[in-house]
Amino acid sequence: MTKLNIAIALLAGILALMWCATPACAQGLVINEFMAINDTTLQDANSEYSDWLEIYNPGPEIIDVAGWYLTDNPGNLTKWQ
């Protein structure tokens, strides 16, 4: 495992821990998939290779995620809405 792969795995673990400290985890939402350092694998609708994650709701109720954010920076808690 390269240093980059270790860093990615560590970041994914930190994001998962931060996620489970939120109401989303208590409501049953799950980070189902993620793609980090997407340089050539999956192109989005804008023909870009963006990093992404998928949030899965296994429950029957609709969960409003308006106003929720993800971040990889404790100094910027509203990095990605």
C-alpha positions as protocol buffer text, in pm:
chain_id: "A"
residue {
  index: 1
  type: MET
  ca { x: 0 y: 0 z: 0 }
}
residue {
  index: 2
  type: THR
  ca { x: 146 y: 335 z: -103 }
}
residue {
  index: 3
  type: LYS
  ca { x: 161 y: 639 z: 122 }
}
residue {
  index: 4
  type: LEU
  ca { x: -108 y: 802 z: -94 }
}
residue {
  index: 5
  type: ASN
  ca { x: -341 y: 503 z: -51 }
}
residue {
  index: 6
  type: ILE
  ca { x: -282 y: 507 z: 324 }
}
residue {
  index: 7
  type: ALA
  ca { x: -360 y: 881 z: 334 }
}
residue {
  index: 8
  type: ILE
  ca { x: -681 y: 825 z: 135 }
}
residue {
  index: 9
  type: ALA
  ca { x: -789 y: 541 z: 363 }
}
residue {
  index: 10
  type: LEU
  ca { x: -715 y: 754 z: 670 }
}
residue {
  index: 11
  type: LEU
  ca { x: -915 y: 1048 z: 529 }
}
residue {
  index: 12
  type: ALA
  ca { x: -1206 y: 816 z: 450 }
}
residue {
  index: 13
  type: GLY
  ca { x: -1197 y: 685 z: 806 }
}
residue {
  index: 14
  type: ILE
  ca { x: -1192 y: 1036 z: 950 }
}
residue {
  index: 15
  type: LEU
  ca { x: -1484 y: 1141 z: 730 }
}
residue {
  index: 16
  type: ALA
  ca { x: -1678 y: 832 z: 838 }
}
residue {
  index: 17
  type: LEU
  ca { x: -1612 y: 910 z: 1206 }
}
residue {
  index: 18
  type: MET
  ca { x: -1716 y: 1272 z: 1158 }
}
residue {
  index: 19
  type: TRP
  ca { x: -2028 y: 1152 z: 973 }
}
residue {
  index: 20
  type: CYS
  ca { x: -2129 y: 919 z: 1258 }
}
residue {
  index: 21
  type: ALA
  ca { x: -2111 y: 1210 z: 1499 }
}
residue {
  index: 22
  type: THR
  ca { x: -2399 y: 1374 z: 1311 }
}
residue {
  index: 23
  type: PRO
  ca { x: -2777 y: 1325 z: 1320 }
}
residue {
  index: 24
  type: ALA
  ca { x: -2747 y: 1154 z: 980 }
}
residue {
  index: 25
  type: CYS
  ca { x: -2589 y: 849 z: 1134 }
}
residue {
  index: 26
  type: ALA
  ca { x: -2862 y: 829 z: 1398 }
}
residue {
  index: 27
  type: GLN
  ca { x: -3122 y: 850 z: 1120 }
}
residue {
  index: 28
  type: GLY
  ca { x: -2965 y: 554 z: 938 }
}
residue {
  index: 29
  type: LEU
  ca { x: -2801 y: 730 z: 643 }
}
residue {
  index: 30
  type: VAL
  ca { x: -2488 y: 554 z: 519 }
}
residue {
  index: 31
  type: ILE
  ca { x: -2191 y: 667 z: 311 }
}
residue {
  index: 32
  type: ASN
  ca { x: -2232 y: 386 z: 63 }
}
residue {
  index: 33
  type: GLU
  ca { x: -1959 y: 460 z: -193 }
}
residue {
  index: 34
  type: PHE
  ca { x: -1689 y: 717 z: -244 }
}
residue {
  index: 35
  type: MET
  ca { x: -1435 y: 804 z: -511 }
}
residue {
  index: 36
  type: ALA
  ca { x: -1122 y: 995 z: -413 }
}
residue {
  index: 37
  type: ILE
  ca { x: -858 y: 1119 z: -655 }
}
residue {
  index: 38
  type: ASN
  ca { x: -1082 y: 1053 z: -954 }
}
residue {
  index: 39
  type: ASP
  ca { x: -840 y: 1149 z: -1231 }
}
residue {
  index: 40
  type: THR
  ca { x: -964 y: 921 z: -1511 }
}
residue {
  index: 41
  type: THR
  ca { x: -1225 y: 676 z: -1379 }
}
residue {
  index: 42
  type: LEU
  ca { x: -1575 y: 830 z: -1377 }
}
residue {
  index: 43
  type: GLN
  ca { x: -1659 y: 1142 z: -1572 }
}
residue {
  index: 44
  type: ASP
  ca { x: -1952 y: 1358 z: -1452 }
}
residue {
  index: 45
  type: ALA
  ca { x: -2215 y: 1541 z: -1656 }
}
residue {
  index: 46
  type: ASN
  ca { x: -1976 y: 1837 z: -1697 }
}
residue {
  index: 47
  type: SER
  ca { x: -1706 y: 1609 z: -1847 }
}
residue {
  index: 48
  type: GLU
  ca { x: -1499 y: 1650 z: -1528 }
}
residue {
  index: 49
  type: TYR
  ca { x: -1345 y: 1384 z: -1306 }
}
residue {
  index: 50
  type: SER
  ca { x: -1469 y: 1504 z: -969 }
}
residue {
  index: 51
  type: ASP
  ca { x: -1432 y: 1328 z: -637 }
}
residue {
  index: 52
  type: TRP
  ca { x: -1771 y: 1213 z: -508 }
}
residue {
  index: 53
  type: LEU
  ca { x: -1957 y: 1012 z: -251 }
}
residue {
  index: 54
  type: GLU
  ca { x: -2295 y: 844 z: -240 }
}
residue {
  index: 55
  type: ILE
  ca { x: -2523 y: 871 z: 62 }
}
residue {
  index: 56
  type: TYR
  ca { x: -2773 y: 586 z: 90 }
}
residue {
  index: 57
  type: ASN
  ca { x: -3097 y: 603 z: 286 }
}
residue {
  index: 58
  type: PRO
  ca { x: -3202 y: 246 z: 374 }
}
residue {
  index: 59
  type: GLY
  ca { x: -3510 y: 367 z: 564 }
}
residue {
  index: 60
  type: PRO
  ca { x: -3859 y: 435 z: 434 }
}
residue {
  index: 61
  type: GLU
  ca { x: -3875 y: 801 z: 544 }
}
residue {
  index: 62
  type: ILE
  ca { x: -3743 y: 1094 z: 342 }
}
residue {
  index: 63
  type: ILE
  ca { x: -3452 y: 1272 z: 512 }
}
residue {
  index: 64
  type: ASP
  ca { x: -3400 y: 1637 z: 423 }
}
residue {
  index: 65
  type: VAL
  ca { x: -3027 y: 1707 z: 389 }
}
residue {
  index: 66
  type: ALA
  ca { x: -3069 y: 2075 z: 302 }
}
residue {
  index: 67
  type: GLY
  ca { x: -2818 y: 2273 z: 504 }
}
residue {
  index: 68
  type: TRP
  ca { x: -2586 y: 1975 z: 562 }
}
residue {
  index: 69
  type: TYR
  ca { x: -2219 y: 1995 z: 469 }
}
residue {
  index: 70
  type: LEU
  ca { x: -1915 y: 1773 z: 423 }
}
residue {
  index: 71
  type: THR
  ca { x: -1560 y: 1883 z: 486 }
}
residue {
  index: 72
  type: ASP
  ca { x: -1205 y: 1759 z: 510 }
}
residue {
  index: 73
  type: ASN
  ca { x: -1099 y: 2075 z: 692 }
}
residue {
  index: 74
  type: PRO
  ca { x: -1193 y: 2144 z: 1057 }
}
residue {
  index: 75
  type: GLY
  ca { x: -1137 y: 2514 z: 987 }
}
residue {
  index: 76
  type: ASN
  ca { x: -1401 y: 2516 z: 710 }
}
residue {
  index: 77
  type: LEU
  ca { x: -1704 y: 2319 z: 826 }
}
residue {
  index: 78
  type: THR
  ca { x: -1920 y: 2433 z: 533 }
}
residue {
  index: 79
  type: LYS
  ca { x: -1684 y: 2336 z: 251 }
}
residue {
  index: 80
  type: TRP
  ca { x: -1925 y: 2128 z: 42 }
}
residue {
  index: 81
  type: GLN
  ca { x: -2304 y: 2149 z: 66 }
}
